[in-house]
């Protein structure tokens, strides 16, 4: 995500064409949304700006709103492959791994996309930044079974989510839009009664029983924490994760005489994320012979 | 393992040929061990019997003891494949999965067997019941680097372990030989303050990062325990294991309103076993948002 | 409690006067209950015998049943003080500490007894073995506010509880009467991954913010347990308890270099008992810097 | 403690008499220490200032240094009672409860003071802000058994500690002097997987088996924490403490149907503080049927 650099003051000072150019890509192929918002300046907060853009869509004539939905690129679709989509879309789809699908996976998306478009007359729209790979496919399948009216509302809600995240990445002070979550950990050594420093940690997304993807890797610092959250500044994609801690190596380095193999060596903590904008703090409290975790704060 | 059925009294009452026939397979291709022990009857305990057989080997002339080692079947070797080994060996190797190797694995064993025999002049001998697949290969490689004198002692110790386990499976009252361990669990629901009944549990042996083998499957009873230990009545093979608890399904059935996916769904507890004759009690103490384990008693 | 020594067979074989003598004290000053049960012999189980005695009371004419209630000794009353009650009552009241009241406490009981008798026309009847000192007084006060019909049923239920416990102490095989509970603990050392042996444990009943009574004292054995439950073979009196573990001394003896004072020295676990016939297992899982407990099984 | 208000810049700009007046009470009855430090201005940091004052003492002629020790007020002594000591001393002794001693306690201090002065020729000097009542008496008794040379060094070290804390309370930016610690808590509800808000918490100092003193009282906020540390901005007096959490009331308010009495009602966590400048974070992780704590970070 591009780091936020535009200020509200700068946006308020722009000409309408400049404003429209600056925010035209927030809603895919629909610069008219930005243009409509331009007329409602000035904005006291980023929330007010986001609201104005959302209201422009909600109050637009049906055909125009339908065109906005219809113009959205398909997930892992031909447009994405050939580059005919907004750069933000390219980045979002890539982050979800949709640019690295196997031929079989690509074919599955093609089939789902076709079925969805046949049923609802618009492409399948999902805020991919909020979903892991498994969740994305489950959502796709679940929504294929929805009724058209519900589905149109769902698609619009996803469009707003995509727009909010893009806005959050572009304009300063967008925190209250609540478009980011976090995933963090810390390790506590209850043999010595202090934070465990130097523990290797990996975060994996569990895609299926056979397939997982390394998301982040870090080493705990003197506070037993990682210097930065393992996921931060963006939504935590819905899915199942596994934190893996190199606890055996830590305890051996601390002078414990462990058996071979140690009772606890690589310790996995598996947990699910359902709220991408939530804060998931998942600590490890451990000795060489025990460990625990909980959703912390 | 055949259930123990012979009694010491019956063994004491046998003719020497019958006794030798009854215990002749305890030491592979070496009925002279049983014959020597026959002369030392009666035995007050199974330990005394095991001791007599061990002493017969230790006090045998070098060439005879060497022949015993040399006559042992190779692991996953040609003799095992063609059936020229004791039925007990067939069963032991099968339990370790050595009868189901891929061609590549079989080739690896062939190479290790050849290298070992070239270096030490005897086949590689290991009490396979005490090892998981990964541990077995690690031991093989580690012992290849040993010196001949140490290795001869190690091989003999393994022969004694094999003999003790076979004896334990054949003769009643062999508990004090300490040839068995156990692996058990129980699940405690600390939301309700009572054992968690009806929780699905699987025990997997973790062979490598990609490969695991289902060892046992059970459902917890009203005491939160499985009706029988997940491993019992035999050594717990050295290795890395994962208990997997269907905690999400349990909590949903208990009426908890869980998110999708739940924070805790399938909960894996990964741990190592280094002492095959030890008792590994690995409980799960859990709520929908926390869990812990420890080596219990 | 006298250890159970009578058998059902012996009771069945007795003459009616002997039977009545043997069981005449089960219901205070009411040998007619035992006499009525004598006519219903033989009994297949102790439960059937208990049932027969209870039915004798339920089916007795009102005045006779009223006389049974009216004849019950008051708690901490003059009869108890002067010895005019059944030896079982003496022992029960003594176990609850009612023979060691201060003058102020004695006066309070006198006042409550008088108020109760004035309101309901019978003495206050409570199965004191099921109550700690604080719970006993709270029950007394709560029942004073009850209505006569409810209270008569409550008094009768307490009479049956007293009878069941006395029967359980007298006749063999009375387990199914469920007249006993238990309170036990064990200590687990998660630094070393094994039971903590040699830990001093005290069990105190917490009577009030200022007042507590030592109930039991023990040292953990090699299994981290006490050789016998801290309370067993009798109801666990309703109340608040504190287990106190000498954890600091244990860890120092185990070679830990603890600060002065240690972070954890005497560790109190405070908990309430509401079900006197329940099994309260309250373990301590600890390191020098952490501990936890839960209601176990 | 008076909130820090003097700046280094202001101190550097003062005349020597003003500087000496401003810092003259840092060392009891010894304004010469401040005067000596005045000559070493300017100071880059408060540490440098503290150091200069300490060096002035260390480099003073023996009789002058001895006079500084000899001039210190006794703990709970006549001077304290009659007001002939620095206001800072009055406040420090009062904070430790030394102005509210019973006659018996006062007599005990008198005896200890007399014995100490007889043995060492100086009054007993202790940085009372770093000690709870029990620890203070234990230190007194332990130091009475020390040898004169060790004791003189110990007394001087305590004088420096007192000076550092007074300086920390007077001059801005004194953090690096490390004259403060903290004691804090938070409560986590693992039934709901979030911080427990609205839990009443009390902190008591445990003076003896019979005697405890309420130190602080708070209610957890939405983060499960208290708005301010229970002890902060000062040393945490060495001693034994008990946190008491109103967990039963919290769970009842959260809709749990608890027995009467609940298994967990008022939960005490007892722990020792040995490092007054340390950070003691002592959380409670709980359900209605389990709880745990650890020294956190």
PDB file of N, CA, C and O in Angstrom, chain C residues 70-114:
ATOM      1  N   UNK C  70     -39.847 -32.076  65.974  1.00  0.00           N
ATOM      2  CA  UNK C  70     -39.816 -31.320  67.226  1.00  0.00           C
ATOM      3  C   UNK C  70     -38.782 -31.885  68.197  1.00  0.00           C
ATOM      4  O   UNK C  70     -38.229 -31.170  69.034  1.00  0.00           O
ATOM      5  N   UNK C  71     -38.517 -33.198  68.067  1.00  0.00           N
ATOM      6  CA  UNK C  71     -37.591 -33.836  69.014  1.00  0.00           C
ATOM      7  C   UNK C  71     -36.122 -33.652  68.653  1.00  0.00           C
ATOM      8  O   UNK C  71     -35.228 -34.076  69.399  1.00  0.00           O
ATOM      9  N   UNK C  72     -35.876 -33.059  67.498  1.00  0.00           N
ATOM     10  CA  UNK C  72     -34.487 -32.887  67.066  1.00  0.00           C
ATOM     11  C   UNK C  72     -33.767 -31.910  67.977  1.00  0.00           C
ATOM     12  O   UNK C  72     -34.353 -30.940  68.429  1.00  0.00           O
ATOM     13  N   UNK C  73     -32.499 -32.143  68.293  1.00  0.00           N
ATOM     14  CA  UNK C  73     -31.776 -31.200  69.164  1.00  0.00           C
ATOM     15  C   UNK C  73     -31.495 -29.905  68.419  1.00  0.00           C
ATOM     16  O   UNK C  73     -31.280 -29.903  67.207  1.00  0.00           O
ATOM     17  N   UNK C  74     -31.515 -28.847  69.148  1.00  0.00           N
ATOM     18  CA  UNK C  74     -31.113 -27.571  68.556  1.00  0.00           C
ATOM     19  C   UNK C  74     -29.618 -27.565  68.275  1.00  0.00           C
ATOM     20  O   UNK C  74     -28.849 -28.257  68.930  1.00  0.00           O
ATOM     21  N   UNK C  75     -29.228 -26.738  67.312  1.00  0.00           N
ATOM     22  CA  UNK C  75     -27.801 -26.549  67.049  1.00  0.00           C
ATOM     23  C   UNK C  75     -27.222 -25.720  68.173  1.00  0.00           C
ATOM     24  O   UNK C  75     -27.750 -24.655  68.497  1.00  0.00           O
ATOM     25  N   UNK C  76     -26.147 -26.212  68.729  1.00  0.00           N
ATOM     26  CA  UNK C  76     -25.463 -25.467  69.781  1.00  0.00           C
ATOM     27  C   UNK C  76     -26.426 -25.100  70.901  1.00  0.00           C
ATOM     28  O   UNK C  76     -26.314 -24.049  71.529  1.00  0.00           O
ATOM     29  N   UNK C  77     -27.397 -25.969  71.112  1.00  0.00           N
ATOM     30  CA  UNK C  77     -28.429 -25.668  72.086  1.00  0.00           C
ATOM     31  C   UNK C  77     -28.108 -26.276  73.452  1.00  0.00           C
ATOM     32  O   UNK C  77     -27.079 -26.931  73.640  1.00  0.00           O
ATOM     33  N   UNK C  78     -29.043 -26.077  74.383  1.00  0.00           N
ATOM     34  CA  UNK C  78     -28.808 -26.544  75.748  1.00  0.00           C
ATOM     35  C   UNK C  78     -28.661 -28.072  75.797  1.00  0.00           C
ATOM     36  O   UNK C  78     -27.812 -28.594  76.482  1.00  0.00           O
ATOM     37  N   UNK C  79     -29.497 -28.770  74.994  1.00  0.00           N
ATOM     38  CA  UNK C  79     -29.450 -30.240  75.002  1.00  0.00           C
ATOM     39  C   UNK C  79     -28.064 -30.722  74.588  1.00  0.00           C
ATOM     40  O   UNK C  79     -27.484 -31.633  75.184  1.00  0.00           O
ATOM     41  N   UNK C  80     -27.533 -30.064  73.536  1.00  0.00           N
ATOM     42  CA  UNK C  80     -26.200 -30.447  73.078  1.00  0.00           C
ATOM     43  C   UNK C  80     -25.180 -30.225  74.186  1.00  0.00           C
ATOM     44  O   UNK C  80     -24.305 -31.061  74.433  1.00  0.00           O
ATOM     45  N   UNK C  81     -25.337 -29.077  74.859  1.00  0.00           N
ATOM     46  CA  UNK C  81     -24.380 -28.761  75.914  1.00  0.00           C
ATOM     47  C   UNK C  81     -24.455 -29.729  77.079  1.00  0.00           C
ATOM     48  O   UNK C  81     -23.447 -30.051  77.701  1.00  0.00           O
ATOM     49  N   UNK C  82     -25.672 -30.197  77.375  1.00  0.00           N
ATOM     50  CA  UNK C  82     -25.807 -31.040  78.561  1.00  0.00           C
ATOM     51  C   UNK C  82     -25.783 -32.527  78.234  1.00  0.00           C
ATOM     52  O   UNK C  82     -25.942 -33.358  79.115  1.00  0.00           O
ATOM     53  N   UNK C  83     -25.614 -32.857  76.938  1.00  0.00           N
ATOM     54  CA  UNK C  83     -25.426 -34.266  76.590  1.00  0.00           C
ATOM     55  C   UNK C  83     -26.699 -35.023  76.332  1.00  0.00           C
ATOM     56  O   UNK C  83     -26.662 -36.240  76.129  1.00  0.00           O
ATOM     57  N   UNK C  84     -27.848 -34.351  76.297  1.00  0.00           N
ATOM     58  CA  UNK C  84     -29.092 -35.082  76.069  1.00  0.00           C
ATOM     59  C   UNK C  84     -29.407 -35.268  74.597  1.00  0.00           C
ATOM     60  O   UNK C  84     -30.539 -35.084  74.171  1.00  0.00           O
ATOM     61  N   UNK C  85     -28.416 -35.594  73.793  1.00  0.00           N
ATOM     62  CA  UNK C  85     -28.695 -35.881  72.378  1.00  0.00           C
ATOM     63  C   UNK C  85     -27.929 -37.128  71.960  1.00  0.00           C
ATOM     64  O   UNK C  85     -27.053 -37.607  72.688  1.00  0.00           O
ATOM     65  N   UNK C  86     -28.296 -37.662  70.801  1.00  0.00           N
ATOM     66  CA  UNK C  86     -27.633 -38.859  70.289  1.00  0.00           C
ATOM     67  C   UNK C  86     -26.127 -38.617  70.157  1.00  0.00           C
ATOM     68  O   UNK C  86     -25.710 -37.526  69.753  1.00  0.00           O
ATOM     69  N   UNK C  87     -25.315 -39.646  70.445  1.00  0.00           N
ATOM     70  CA  UNK C  87     -23.859 -39.474  70.247  1.00  0.00           C
ATOM     71  C   UNK C  87     -23.523 -39.001  68.836  1.00  0.00           C
ATOM     72  O   UNK C  87     -22.608 -38.194  68.652  1.00  0.00           O
ATOM     73  N   UNK C  88     -24.281 -39.474  67.805  1.00  0.00           N
ATOM     74  CA  UNK C  88     -23.997 -39.030  66.447  1.00  0.00           C
ATOM     75  C   UNK C  88     -24.171 -37.522  66.327  1.00  0.00           C
ATOM     76  O   UNK C  88     -23.394 -36.833  65.659  1.00  0.00           O
ATOM     77  N   UNK C  89     -25.204 -36.998  66.995  1.00  0.00           N
ATOM     78  CA  UNK C  89     -25.418 -35.544  66.966  1.00  0.00           C
ATOM     79  C   UNK C  89     -24.280 -34.808  67.655  1.00  0.00           C
ATOM     80  O   UNK C  89     -23.825 -33.765  67.195  1.00  0.00           O
ATOM     81  N   UNK C  90     -23.828 -35.366  68.754  1.00  0.00           N
ATOM     82  CA  UNK C  90     -22.715 -34.747  69.467  1.00  0.00           C
ATOM     83  C   UNK C  90     -21.524 -34.613  68.525  1.00  0.00           C
ATOM     84  O   UNK C  90     -20.918 -33.546  68.385  1.00  0.00           O
ATOM     85  N   UNK C  91     -21.230 -35.721  67.862  1.00  0.00           N
ATOM     86  CA  UNK C  91     -20.055 -35.733  66.979  1.00  0.00           C
ATOM     87  C   UNK C  91     -20.250 -34.772  65.815  1.00  0.00           C
ATOM     88  O   UNK C  91     -19.340 -34.031  65.451  1.00  0.00           O
ATOM     89  N   UNK C  92     -21.460 -34.763  65.225  1.00  0.00           N
ATOM     90  CA  UNK C  92     -21.699 -33.873  64.096  1.00  0.00           C
ATOM     91  C   UNK C  92     -21.543 -32.407  64.490  1.00  0.00           C
ATOM     92  O   UNK C  92     -20.924 -31.622  63.787  1.00  0.00           O
ATOM     93  N   UNK C  93     -22.125 -32.057  65.631  1.00  0.00           N
ATOM     94  CA  UNK C  93     -22.039 -30.659  66.050  1.00  0.00           C
ATOM     95  C   UNK C  93     -20.602 -30.285  66.400  1.00  0.00           C
ATOM     96  O   UNK C  93     -20.144 -29.171  66.105  1.00  0.00           O
ATOM     97  N   UNK C  94     -19.876 -31.239  66.996  1.00  0.00           N
ATOM     98  CA  UNK C  94     -18.483 -30.961  67.339  1.00  0.00           C
ATOM     99  C   UNK C  94     -17.652 -30.757  66.079  1.00  0.00           C
ATOM    100  O   UNK C  94     -16.797 -29.868  66.009  1.00  0.00           O
ATOM    101  N   UNK C  95     -17.914 -31.574  65.045  1.00  0.00           N
ATOM    102  CA  UNK C  95     -17.151 -31.446  63.803  1.00  0.00           C
ATOM    103  C   UNK C  95     -17.334 -30.063  63.198  1.00  0.00           C
ATOM    104  O   UNK C  95     -16.432 -29.503  62.572  1.00  0.00           O
ATOM    105  N   UNK C  96     -18.505 -29.497  63.382  1.00  0.00           N
ATOM    106  CA  UNK C  96     -18.765 -28.157  62.851  1.00  0.00           C
ATOM    107  C   UNK C  96     -18.264 -27.067  63.805  1.00  0.00           C
ATOM    108  O   UNK C  96     -18.464 -25.889  63.570  1.00  0.00           O
ATOM    109  N   UNK C  97     -17.656 -27.462  64.894  1.00  0.00           N
ATOM    110  CA  UNK C  97     -17.096 -26.487  65.831  1.00  0.00           C
ATOM    111  C   UNK C  97     -18.133 -25.897  66.765  1.00  0.00           C
ATOM    112  O   UNK C  97     -17.858 -24.926  67.474  1.00  0.00           O
ATOM    113  N   UNK C  98     -19.340 -26.496  66.794  1.00  0.00           N
ATOM    114  CA  UNK C  98     -20.423 -25.893  67.583  1.00  0.00           C
ATOM    115  C   UNK C  98     -20.259 -26.149  69.080  1.00  0.00           C
ATOM    116  O   UNK C  98     -21.007 -25.620  69.890  1.00  0.00           O
ATOM    117  N   UNK C  99     -19.287 -26.991  69.440  1.00  0.00           N
ATOM    118  CA  UNK C  99     -19.032 -27.213  70.867  1.00  0.00           C
ATOM    119  C   UNK C  99     -17.933 -26.283  71.378  1.00  0.00           C
ATOM    120  O   UNK C  99     -17.538 -26.363  72.522  1.00  0.00           O
ATOM    121  N   UNK C 100     -17.427 -25.434  70.483  1.00  0.00           N
ATOM    122  CA  UNK C 100     -16.325 -24.554  70.895  1.00  0.00           C
ATOM    123  C   UNK C 100     -16.664 -23.098  70.603  1.00  0.00           C
ATOM    124  O   UNK C 100     -15.811 -22.292  70.286  1.00  0.00           O
ATOM    125  N   UNK C 101     -17.932 -22.768  70.726  1.00  0.00           N
ATOM    126  CA  UNK C 101     -18.345 -21.403  70.421  1.00  0.00           C
ATOM    127  C   UNK C 101     -17.919 -20.455  71.536  1.00  0.00           C
ATOM    128  O   UNK C 101     -17.852 -20.838  72.707  1.00  0.00           O
ATOM    129  N   UNK C 102     -17.647 -19.219  71.138  1.00  0.00           N
ATOM    130  CA  UNK C 102     -17.431 -18.178  72.147  1.00  0.00           C
ATOM    131  C   UNK C 102     -18.792 -17.872  72.782  1.00  0.00           C
ATOM    132  O   UNK C 102     -19.850 -18.251  72.264  1.00  0.00           O
ATOM    133  N   UNK C 103     -18.776 -17.153  73.898  1.00  0.00           N
ATOM    134  CA  UNK C 103     -20.054 -16.796  74.546  1.00  0.00           C
ATOM    135  C   UNK C 103     -20.922 -15.980  73.597  1.00  0.00           C
ATOM    136  O   UNK C 103     -22.134 -16.160  73.517  1.00  0.00           O
ATOM    137  N   UNK C 104     -20.279 -15.092  72.806  1.00  0.00           N
ATOM    138  CA  UNK C 104     -21.046 -14.249  71.883  1.00  0.00           C
ATOM    139  C   UNK C 104     -21.709 -15.111  70.808  1.00  0.00           C
ATOM    140  O   UNK C 104     -22.888 -14.930  70.456  1.00  0.00           O
ATOM    141  N   UNK C 105     -20.948 -16.064  70.280  1.00  0.00           N
ATOM    142  CA  UNK C 105     -21.505 -16.933  69.238  1.00  0.00           C
ATOM    143  C   UNK C 105     -22.628 -17.797  69.822  1.00  0.00           C
ATOM    144  O   UNK C 105     -23.671 -17.991  69.194  1.00  0.00           O
ATOM    145  N   UNK C 106     -22.380 -18.305  71.005  1.00  0.00           N
ATOM    146  CA  UNK C 106     -23.394 -19.125  71.653  1.00  0.00           C
ATOM    147  C   UNK C 106     -24.683 -18.321  71.825  1.00  0.00           C
ATOM    148  O   UNK C 106     -25.785 -18.804  71.533  1.00  0.00           O
ATOM    149  N   UNK C 107     -24.513 -17.068  72.223  1.00  0.00           N
ATOM    150  CA  UNK C 107     -25.681 -16.210  72.405  1.00  0.00           C
ATOM    151  C   UNK C 107     -26.413 -15.984  71.088  1.00  0.00           C
ATOM    152  O   UNK C 107     -27.642 -15.948  71.020  1.00  0.00           O
ATOM    153  N   UNK C 108     -25.633 -15.863  70.011  1.00  0.00           N
ATOM    154  CA  UNK C 108     -26.253 -15.637  68.711  1.00  0.00           C
ATOM    155  C   UNK C 108     -27.080 -16.863  68.309  1.00  0.00           C
ATOM    156  O   UNK C 108     -28.205 -16.735  67.813  1.00  0.00           O
ATOM    157  N   UNK C 109     -26.537 -18.041  68.523  1.00  0.00           N
ATOM    158  CA  UNK C 109     -27.284 -19.264  68.218  1.00  0.00           C
ATOM    159  C   UNK C 109     -28.543 -19.352  69.081  1.00  0.00           C
ATOM    160  O   UNK C 109     -29.602 -19.731  68.613  1.00  0.00           O
ATOM    161  N   UNK C 110     -28.396 -19.007  70.366  1.00  0.00           N
ATOM    162  CA  UNK C 110     -29.552 -19.034  71.267  1.00  0.00           C
ATOM    163  C   UNK C 110     -30.674 -18.168  70.705  1.00  0.00           C
ATOM    164  O   UNK C 110     -31.840 -18.575  70.650  1.00  0.00           O
ATOM    165  N   UNK C 111     -30.280 -16.946  70.231  1.00  0.00           N
ATOM    166  CA  UNK C 111     -31.274 -16.012  69.720  1.00  0.00           C
ATOM    167  C   UNK C 111     -31.912 -16.550  68.448  1.00  0.00           C
ATOM    168  O   UNK C 111     -33.147 -16.509  68.267  1.00  0.00           O
ATOM    169  N   UNK C 112     -31.084 -17.080  67.550  1.00  0.00           N
ATOM    170  CA  UNK C 112     -31.612 -17.626  66.296  1.00  0.00           C
ATOM    171  C   UNK C 112     -32.504 -18.829  66.573  1.00  0.00           C
ATOM    172  O   UNK C 112     -33.592 -18.965  66.003  1.00  0.00           O
ATOM    173  N   UNK C 113     -32.062 -19.690  67.464  1.00  0.00           N
ATOM    174  CA  UNK C 113     -32.856 -20.873  67.816  1.00  0.00           C
ATOM    175  C   UNK C 113     -34.225 -20.463  68.362  1.00  0.00           C
ATOM    176  O   UNK C 113     -35.260 -21.025  67.972  1.00  0.00           O
ATOM    177  N   UNK C 114     -34.213 -19.464  69.233  1.00  0.00           N
ATOM    178  CA  UNK C 114     -35.467 -19.019  69.843  1.00  0.00           C
ATOM    179  C   UNK C 114     -36.392 -18.434  68.786  1.00  0.00           C
ATOM    180  O   UNK C 114     -37.599 -18.727  68.742  1.00  0.00           O
TER     181      UNK C 114
END
